[in-house]
Short mmCIF file of C-alpha atoms and ligand atoms in Angstrom, two decimals:
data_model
loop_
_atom_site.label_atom_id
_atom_site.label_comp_id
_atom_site.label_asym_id
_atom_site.label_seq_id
_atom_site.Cartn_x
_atom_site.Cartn_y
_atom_site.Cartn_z
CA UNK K 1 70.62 120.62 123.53
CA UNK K 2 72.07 122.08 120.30
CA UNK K 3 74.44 124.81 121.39
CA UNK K 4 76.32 127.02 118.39
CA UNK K 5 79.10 128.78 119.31
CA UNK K 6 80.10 132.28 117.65
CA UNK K 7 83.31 132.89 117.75
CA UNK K 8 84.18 136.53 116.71
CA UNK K 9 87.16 138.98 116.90
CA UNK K 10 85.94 140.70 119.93
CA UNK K 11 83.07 138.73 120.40
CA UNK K 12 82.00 134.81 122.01
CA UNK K 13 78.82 133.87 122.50
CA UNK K 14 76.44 130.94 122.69
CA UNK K 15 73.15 130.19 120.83
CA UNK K 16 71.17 128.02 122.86
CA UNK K 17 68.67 126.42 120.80
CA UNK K 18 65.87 123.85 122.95
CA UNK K 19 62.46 122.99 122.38
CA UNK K 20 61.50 124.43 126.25
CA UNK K 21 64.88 126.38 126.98
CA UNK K 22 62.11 129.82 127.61
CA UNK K 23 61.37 127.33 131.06
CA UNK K 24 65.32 127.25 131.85
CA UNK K 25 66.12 130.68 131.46
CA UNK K 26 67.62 131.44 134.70
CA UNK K 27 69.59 128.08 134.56
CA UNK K 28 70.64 129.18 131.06
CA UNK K 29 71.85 133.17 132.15
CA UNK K 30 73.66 131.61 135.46
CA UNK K 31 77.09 131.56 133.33
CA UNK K 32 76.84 135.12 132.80
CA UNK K 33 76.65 135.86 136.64
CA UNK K 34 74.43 138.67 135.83
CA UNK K 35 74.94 141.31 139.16
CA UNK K 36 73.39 144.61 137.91
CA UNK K 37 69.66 145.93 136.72
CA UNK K 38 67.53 143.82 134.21
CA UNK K 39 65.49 145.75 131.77
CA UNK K 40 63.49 143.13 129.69
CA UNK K 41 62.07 145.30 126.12
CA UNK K 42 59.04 143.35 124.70
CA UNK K 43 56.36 144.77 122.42
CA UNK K 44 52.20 144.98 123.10
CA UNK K 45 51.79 141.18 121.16
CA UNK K 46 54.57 139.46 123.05
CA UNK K 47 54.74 140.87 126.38
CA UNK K 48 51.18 139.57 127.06
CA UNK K 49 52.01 136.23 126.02
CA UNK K 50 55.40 135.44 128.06
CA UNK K 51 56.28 138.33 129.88
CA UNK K 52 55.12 137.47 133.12
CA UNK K 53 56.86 133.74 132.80
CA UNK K 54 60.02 135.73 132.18
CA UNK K 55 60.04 137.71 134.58
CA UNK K 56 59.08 135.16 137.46
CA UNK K 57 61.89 133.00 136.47
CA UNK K 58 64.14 136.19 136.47
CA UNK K 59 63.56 136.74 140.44
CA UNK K 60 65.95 133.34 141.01
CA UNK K 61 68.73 135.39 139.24
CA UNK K 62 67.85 139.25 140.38
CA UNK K 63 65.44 141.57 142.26
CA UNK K 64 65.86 144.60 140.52
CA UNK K 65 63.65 143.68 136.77
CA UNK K 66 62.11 146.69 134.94
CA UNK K 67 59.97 145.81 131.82
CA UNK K 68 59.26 148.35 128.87
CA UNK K 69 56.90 147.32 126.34
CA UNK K 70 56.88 148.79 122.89
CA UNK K 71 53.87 148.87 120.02
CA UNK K 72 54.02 145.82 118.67
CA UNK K 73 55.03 146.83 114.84
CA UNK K 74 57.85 148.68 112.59
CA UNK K 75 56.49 152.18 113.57
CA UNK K 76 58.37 151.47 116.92
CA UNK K 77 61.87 151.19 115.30
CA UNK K 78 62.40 154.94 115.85
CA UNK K 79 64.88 156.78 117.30
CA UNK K 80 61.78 158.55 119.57
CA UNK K 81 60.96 155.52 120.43
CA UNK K 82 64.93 154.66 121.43
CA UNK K 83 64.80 158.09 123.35
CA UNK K 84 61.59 157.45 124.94
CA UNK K 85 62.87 153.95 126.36
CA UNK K 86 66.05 154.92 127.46
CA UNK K 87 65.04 157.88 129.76
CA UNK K 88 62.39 155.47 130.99
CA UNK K 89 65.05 153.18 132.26
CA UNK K 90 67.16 156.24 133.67
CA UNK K 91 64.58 156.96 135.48
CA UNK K 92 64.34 153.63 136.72
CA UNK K 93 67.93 153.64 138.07
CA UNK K 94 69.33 151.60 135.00
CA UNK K 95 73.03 153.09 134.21
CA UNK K 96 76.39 151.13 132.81
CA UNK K 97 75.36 147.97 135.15
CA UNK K 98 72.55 146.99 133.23
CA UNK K 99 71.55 144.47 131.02
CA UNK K 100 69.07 144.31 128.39
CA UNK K 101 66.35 141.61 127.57
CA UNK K 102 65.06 141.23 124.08
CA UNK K 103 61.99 139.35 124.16
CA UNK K 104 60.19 139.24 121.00
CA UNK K 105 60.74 139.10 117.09
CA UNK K 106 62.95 141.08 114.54
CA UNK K 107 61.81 144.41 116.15
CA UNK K 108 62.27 143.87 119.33
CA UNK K 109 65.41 142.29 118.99
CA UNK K 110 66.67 145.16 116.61
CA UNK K 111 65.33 147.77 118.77
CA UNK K 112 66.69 146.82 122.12
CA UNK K 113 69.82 145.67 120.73
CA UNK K 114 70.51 148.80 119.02
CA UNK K 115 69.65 150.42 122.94
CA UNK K 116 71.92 148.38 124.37
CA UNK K 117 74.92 149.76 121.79
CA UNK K 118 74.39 152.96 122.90
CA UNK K 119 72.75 153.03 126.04
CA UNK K 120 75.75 154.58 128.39
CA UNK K 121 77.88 154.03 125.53
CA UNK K 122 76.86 150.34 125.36
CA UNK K 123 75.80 147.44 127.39
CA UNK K 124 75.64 143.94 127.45
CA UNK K 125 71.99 142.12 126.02
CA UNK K 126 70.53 139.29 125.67
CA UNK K 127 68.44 137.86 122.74
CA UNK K 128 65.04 135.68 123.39
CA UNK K 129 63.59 135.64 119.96
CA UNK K 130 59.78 134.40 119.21
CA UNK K 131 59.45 134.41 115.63
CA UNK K 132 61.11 131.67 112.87
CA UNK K 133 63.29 134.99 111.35
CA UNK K 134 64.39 136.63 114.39
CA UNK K 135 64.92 132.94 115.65
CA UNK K 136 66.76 132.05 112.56
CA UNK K 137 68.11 135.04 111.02
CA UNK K 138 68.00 138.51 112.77
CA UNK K 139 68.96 137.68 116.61
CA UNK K 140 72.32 136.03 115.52
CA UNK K 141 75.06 138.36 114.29
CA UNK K 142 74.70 141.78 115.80
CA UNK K 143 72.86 143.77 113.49
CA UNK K 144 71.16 146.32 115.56
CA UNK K 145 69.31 149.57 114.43
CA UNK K 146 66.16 151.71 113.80
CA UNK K 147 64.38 153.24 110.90
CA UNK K 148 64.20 156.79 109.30
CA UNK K 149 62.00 158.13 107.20
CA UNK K 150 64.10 157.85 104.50
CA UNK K 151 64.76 154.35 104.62
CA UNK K 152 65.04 150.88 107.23
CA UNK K 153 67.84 150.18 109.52
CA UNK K 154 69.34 153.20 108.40
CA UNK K 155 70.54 154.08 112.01
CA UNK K 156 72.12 151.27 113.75
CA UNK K 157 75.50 149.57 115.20
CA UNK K 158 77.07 146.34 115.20
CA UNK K 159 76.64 144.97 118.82
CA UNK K 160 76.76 141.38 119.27
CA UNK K 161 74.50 139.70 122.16
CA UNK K 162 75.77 138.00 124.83
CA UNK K 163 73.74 134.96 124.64
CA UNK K 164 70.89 134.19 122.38
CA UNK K 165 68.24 131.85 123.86
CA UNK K 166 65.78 130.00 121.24
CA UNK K 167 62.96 127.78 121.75
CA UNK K 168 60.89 126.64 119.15
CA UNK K 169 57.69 125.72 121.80
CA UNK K 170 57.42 129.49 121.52
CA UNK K 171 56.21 129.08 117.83
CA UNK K 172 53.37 127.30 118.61
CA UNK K 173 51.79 131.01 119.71
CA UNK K 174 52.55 132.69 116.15
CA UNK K 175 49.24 133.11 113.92
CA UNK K 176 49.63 130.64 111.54
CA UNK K 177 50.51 133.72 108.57
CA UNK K 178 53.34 135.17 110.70
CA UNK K 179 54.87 131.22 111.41
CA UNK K 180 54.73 130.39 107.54
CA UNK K 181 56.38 133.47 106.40
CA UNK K 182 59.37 133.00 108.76
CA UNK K 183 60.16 129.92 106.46
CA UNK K 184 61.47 132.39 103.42
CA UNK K 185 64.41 133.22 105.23
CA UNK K 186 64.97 129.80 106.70
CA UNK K 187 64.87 128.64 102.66
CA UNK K 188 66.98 131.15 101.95
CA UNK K 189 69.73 130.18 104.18
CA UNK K 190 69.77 126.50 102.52
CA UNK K 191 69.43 128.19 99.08
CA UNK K 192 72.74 129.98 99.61
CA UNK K 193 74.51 127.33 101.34
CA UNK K 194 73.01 124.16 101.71
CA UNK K 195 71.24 122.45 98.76
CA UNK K 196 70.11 119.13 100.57
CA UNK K 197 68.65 121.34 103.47
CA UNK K 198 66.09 121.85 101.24
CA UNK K 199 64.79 118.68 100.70
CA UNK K 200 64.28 118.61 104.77
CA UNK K 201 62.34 122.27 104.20
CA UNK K 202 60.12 120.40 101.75
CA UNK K 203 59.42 117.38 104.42
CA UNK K 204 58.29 119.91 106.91
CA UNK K 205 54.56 119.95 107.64
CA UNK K 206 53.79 123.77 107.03
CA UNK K 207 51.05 123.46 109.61
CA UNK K 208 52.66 121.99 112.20
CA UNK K 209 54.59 124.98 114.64
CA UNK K 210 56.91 122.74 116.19
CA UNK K 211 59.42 122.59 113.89
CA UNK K 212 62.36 119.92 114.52
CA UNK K 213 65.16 121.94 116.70
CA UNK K 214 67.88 120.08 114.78
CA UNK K 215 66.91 121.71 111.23
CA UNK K 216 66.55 124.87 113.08
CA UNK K 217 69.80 124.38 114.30
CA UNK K 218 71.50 123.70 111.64
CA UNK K 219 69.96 126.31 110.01
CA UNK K 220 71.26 128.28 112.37
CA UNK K 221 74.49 127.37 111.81
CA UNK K 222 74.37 128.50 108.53
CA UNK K 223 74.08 131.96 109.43
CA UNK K 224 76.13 131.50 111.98
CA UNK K 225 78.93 130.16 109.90
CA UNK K 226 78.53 133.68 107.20
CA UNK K 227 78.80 136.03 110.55
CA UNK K 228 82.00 134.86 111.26
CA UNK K 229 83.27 134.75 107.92
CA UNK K 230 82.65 138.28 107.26
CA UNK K 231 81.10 140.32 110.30
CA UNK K 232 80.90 143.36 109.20
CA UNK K 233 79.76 142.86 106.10
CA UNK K 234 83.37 143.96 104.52
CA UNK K 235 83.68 141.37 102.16
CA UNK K 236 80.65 140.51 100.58
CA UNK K 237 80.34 137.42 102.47
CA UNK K 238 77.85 138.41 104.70
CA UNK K 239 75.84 140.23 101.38
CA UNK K 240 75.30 136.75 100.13
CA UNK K 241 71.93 136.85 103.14
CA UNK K 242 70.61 139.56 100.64
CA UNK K 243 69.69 136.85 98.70
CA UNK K 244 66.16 137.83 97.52
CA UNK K 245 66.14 141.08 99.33
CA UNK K 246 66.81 143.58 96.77
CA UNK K 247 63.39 143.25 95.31
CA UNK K 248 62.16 141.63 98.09
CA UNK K 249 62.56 145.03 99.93
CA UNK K 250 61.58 147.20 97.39
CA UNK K 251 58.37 145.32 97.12
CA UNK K 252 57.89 145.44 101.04
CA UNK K 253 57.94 149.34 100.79
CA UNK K 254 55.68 149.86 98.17
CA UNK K 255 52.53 148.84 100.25
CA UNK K 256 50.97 149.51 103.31
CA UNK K 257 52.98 148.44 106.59
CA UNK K 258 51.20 144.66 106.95
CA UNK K 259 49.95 144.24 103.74
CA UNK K 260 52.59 142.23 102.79
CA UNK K 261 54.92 140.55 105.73
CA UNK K 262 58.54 140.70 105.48
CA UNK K 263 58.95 137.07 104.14
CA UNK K 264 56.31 136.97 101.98
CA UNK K 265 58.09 139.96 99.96
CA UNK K 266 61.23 137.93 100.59
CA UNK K 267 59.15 135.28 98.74
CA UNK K 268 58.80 137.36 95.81
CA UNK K 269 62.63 138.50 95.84
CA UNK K 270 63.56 134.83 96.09
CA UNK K 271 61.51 134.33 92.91
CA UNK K 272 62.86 137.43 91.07
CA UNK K 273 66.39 136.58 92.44
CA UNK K 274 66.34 132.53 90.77
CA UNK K 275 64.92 134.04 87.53
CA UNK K 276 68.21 136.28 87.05
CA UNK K 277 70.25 133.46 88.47
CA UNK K 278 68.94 131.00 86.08
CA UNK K 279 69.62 134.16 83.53
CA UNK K 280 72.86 135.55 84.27
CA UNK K 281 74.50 132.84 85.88
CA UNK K 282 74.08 128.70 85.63
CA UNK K 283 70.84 128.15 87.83
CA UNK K 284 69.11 125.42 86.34
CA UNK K 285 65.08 125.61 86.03
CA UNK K 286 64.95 122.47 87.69
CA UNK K 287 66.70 123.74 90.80
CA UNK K 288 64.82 126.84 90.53
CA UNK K 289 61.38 124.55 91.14
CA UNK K 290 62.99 123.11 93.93
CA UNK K 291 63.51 126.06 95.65
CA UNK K 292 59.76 127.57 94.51
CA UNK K 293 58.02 124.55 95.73
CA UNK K 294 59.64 124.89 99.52
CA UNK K 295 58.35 128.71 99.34
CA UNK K 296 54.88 127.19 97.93
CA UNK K 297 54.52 124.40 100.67
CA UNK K 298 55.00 127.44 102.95
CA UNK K 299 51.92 129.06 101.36
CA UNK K 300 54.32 132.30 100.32
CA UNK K 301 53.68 134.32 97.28
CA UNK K 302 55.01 133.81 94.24
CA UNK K 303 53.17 136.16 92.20
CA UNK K 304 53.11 139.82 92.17
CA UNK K 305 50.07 141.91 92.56
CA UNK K 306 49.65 144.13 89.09
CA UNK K 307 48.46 146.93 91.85
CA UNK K 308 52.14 147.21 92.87
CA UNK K 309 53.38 149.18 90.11
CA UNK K 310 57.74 148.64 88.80
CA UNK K 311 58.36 152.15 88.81
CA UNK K 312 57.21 152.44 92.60
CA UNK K 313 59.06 149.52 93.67
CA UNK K 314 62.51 150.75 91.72
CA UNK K 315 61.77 154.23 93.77
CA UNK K 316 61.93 152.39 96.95
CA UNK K 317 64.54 149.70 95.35
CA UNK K 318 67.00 153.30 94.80
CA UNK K 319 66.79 154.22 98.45
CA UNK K 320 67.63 150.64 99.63
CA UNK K 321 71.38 150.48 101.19
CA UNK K 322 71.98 147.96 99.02
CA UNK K 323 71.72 150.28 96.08
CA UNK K 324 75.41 151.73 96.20
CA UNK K 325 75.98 154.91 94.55
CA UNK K 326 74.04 153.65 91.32
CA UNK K 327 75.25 150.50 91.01
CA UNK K 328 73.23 146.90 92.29
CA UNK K 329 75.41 144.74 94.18
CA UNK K 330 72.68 141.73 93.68
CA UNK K 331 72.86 138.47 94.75
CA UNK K 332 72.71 135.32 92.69
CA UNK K 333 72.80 131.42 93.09
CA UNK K 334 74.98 129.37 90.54
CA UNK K 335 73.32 126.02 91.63
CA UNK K 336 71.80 125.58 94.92
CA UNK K 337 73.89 126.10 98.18
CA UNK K 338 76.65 128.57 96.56
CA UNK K 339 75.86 132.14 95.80
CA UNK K 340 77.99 134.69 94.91
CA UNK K 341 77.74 139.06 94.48
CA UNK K 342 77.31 140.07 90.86
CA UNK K 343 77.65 143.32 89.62
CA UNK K 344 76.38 142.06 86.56
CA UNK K 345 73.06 143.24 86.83
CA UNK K 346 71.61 146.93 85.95
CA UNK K 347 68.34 148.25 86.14
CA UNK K 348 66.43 147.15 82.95
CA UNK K 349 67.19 143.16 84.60
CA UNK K 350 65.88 144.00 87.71
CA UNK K 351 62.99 145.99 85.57
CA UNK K 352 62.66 142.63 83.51
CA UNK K 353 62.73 140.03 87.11
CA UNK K 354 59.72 142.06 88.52
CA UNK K 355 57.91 141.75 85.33
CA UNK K 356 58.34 138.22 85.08
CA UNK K 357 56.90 138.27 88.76
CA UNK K 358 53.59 138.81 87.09
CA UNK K 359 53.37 136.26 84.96
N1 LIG X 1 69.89 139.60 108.13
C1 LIG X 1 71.05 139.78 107.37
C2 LIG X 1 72.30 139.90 108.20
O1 LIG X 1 72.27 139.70 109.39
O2 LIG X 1 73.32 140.22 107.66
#
């Protein structure tokens, strides 16, 4: 069973990552010798699906389980929502003993994560991710936090999990849509750091949700390897996983919540993101293609709707927190597997990349 290890300043933990490890949980938690409360935080499309499993393996390890399930969808990345939860569980007897369950995708694992940061000024959690980005990308590294109406993830904490537990089997339940767009940010990883990863991407059969465990390992890994490089984002290491999500988001905020899913608008910030690479910086067209096709095979878009209009998208773009005071701190490749932060690019390129999205 792959097993990465994250080894931060104030921070160890293991990513388990097994086609079945959802059946070993409680073999799996054992080595934390969890003694207190378990609250488990799932959402309306997840908790149907595997809650019950969870929770029947759980009794081995504990009697006292509480579940609270959330909408399924962004709207529940609120801080009413946070407020709502946590007297729940007060009420429930939870206090500094606890520990806290994720059990679904991004949201979930954002959501309860960000809980567990501040519930009686923080306690421990536990990541079970069901999606290919929180699998991939969002339950590794600590990033916790909820929306305002101003903008996303605008309140949150670093607060690293104390194990993360992935199993692809879990996949096989996504609508097809929701498994393909996971794939953008599993692309972008190899993008940014491993060019021959993507030649494995573009072996992958984009129907098939059983993806091998060792690429999503490795992949992984990748992440992995940026977290503990640069945690806290202080360096600009970490920035290089913006990689296609300065448009990307600004395109994700100018429609409807669900008309376009996160990766697919990662799709389209991928594509903006190699057109100013290939630009500003020594991207070749060819590598560009290679990159396209993996996002194609995935069935992700590659062309923008002309009903999103620039000037909407640069509104939301402005209010992203990667727009610092003015200036675009925008990531670039300069041939597949190495990006780098330029500061190199103003608004009339980024004006220019989303044009070029229509064509
Ligand atoms: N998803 C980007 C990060 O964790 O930094």
């Amino acid at each position: 069973m792959p097993t990465i290890s994250i080894n931060l300043k104030n921070a160890n933990y293991d990513v388990i990552v097994e086609q079945g490890a959802f059946t070993q949980i409680a073999e799996h938690l054992k080595p934390l010798k969890i003694s207190g409360k378990v609250a488990i935080i799932t959402d309306s499309n997840v908790g149907p699906l595997h809650l019950s499993a969870l929770k029947e393996q759980l009794a081995s390890i504990t009697k006292e389980v509480t579940s609270y399930e959330i909408p399924a969808g962004e709207a529940s990345k609120s801080l009413s929502q946070i407020e709502a939860t946590a007297s729940q569980m007060t009420q429930q007897g939870h206090g500094r003993q606890s520990t806290i369950i994720a059990l679904g995708g991004g949201v979930v694992g954002d959501f309860a994560g960000f809980l567990a940061a501040i519930f009686f000024r923080g306690v421990p959690f536990i990541q079970i991710p069901t999606t290919i980005v929180s699998q991939v990308d969002s339950s590794v590294g600590g990033k916790t936090g909820v929306n305002l109406p101003e903008g996303k993830n605008l309140i949150g904490s670093f607060h690293q999990p104390n194990l993360v537990i992935i199993d692809t089997q879990l996949l096989a339940t996504l609508p097809q849509r929701e498994y393909q767009e996971g794939y953008a940010e599993v692309i972008k990883h190899a993008a940014i750091r491993d060019a021959d990863m993507l030649a494995e991407i573009a072996a992958l059969d984009a129907l098939n949700q059983q993806p091998p465990t060792d690429l999503i390992a490795r992949n992984i890994g990748i992440k992995a390897q940026v977290v503990e490089d640069d945690e806290h984002e202080t360096t600009g290491v970490r920035a290089l996983l913006n990689f296609g999500h300065t448009i990307g988001h600004g395109i994700e905020a100018s429609v409807p919540y669900g008309t376009l899913l996160h990766g697919e608008a990662i799709s389209l910030g991928i594509r903006a993101a190699l057109y100013l690479s290939e630009k500003k910086s020594n991207l070749t067209a060819s590598e560009s293609a290679q990159v396209l096709a993996c996002l194609a095979q995935f069935n992700l878009p590659l062309k923008l709707s002309n009903d999103i209009k620039t000037s909407v998208i640069l509104d939301k773009l402005k209010s992203d927190k990667k727009f610092v005071s003015g200036s675009i701190r925008f990531v670039l490749l300069k041939q597949l597997g190495e990006a780098f932060v330029s500061q190199d690019i103003d608004l009339e390129d980024i004006v220019e990349a989303i044009e070029f999205l229509r064509s």
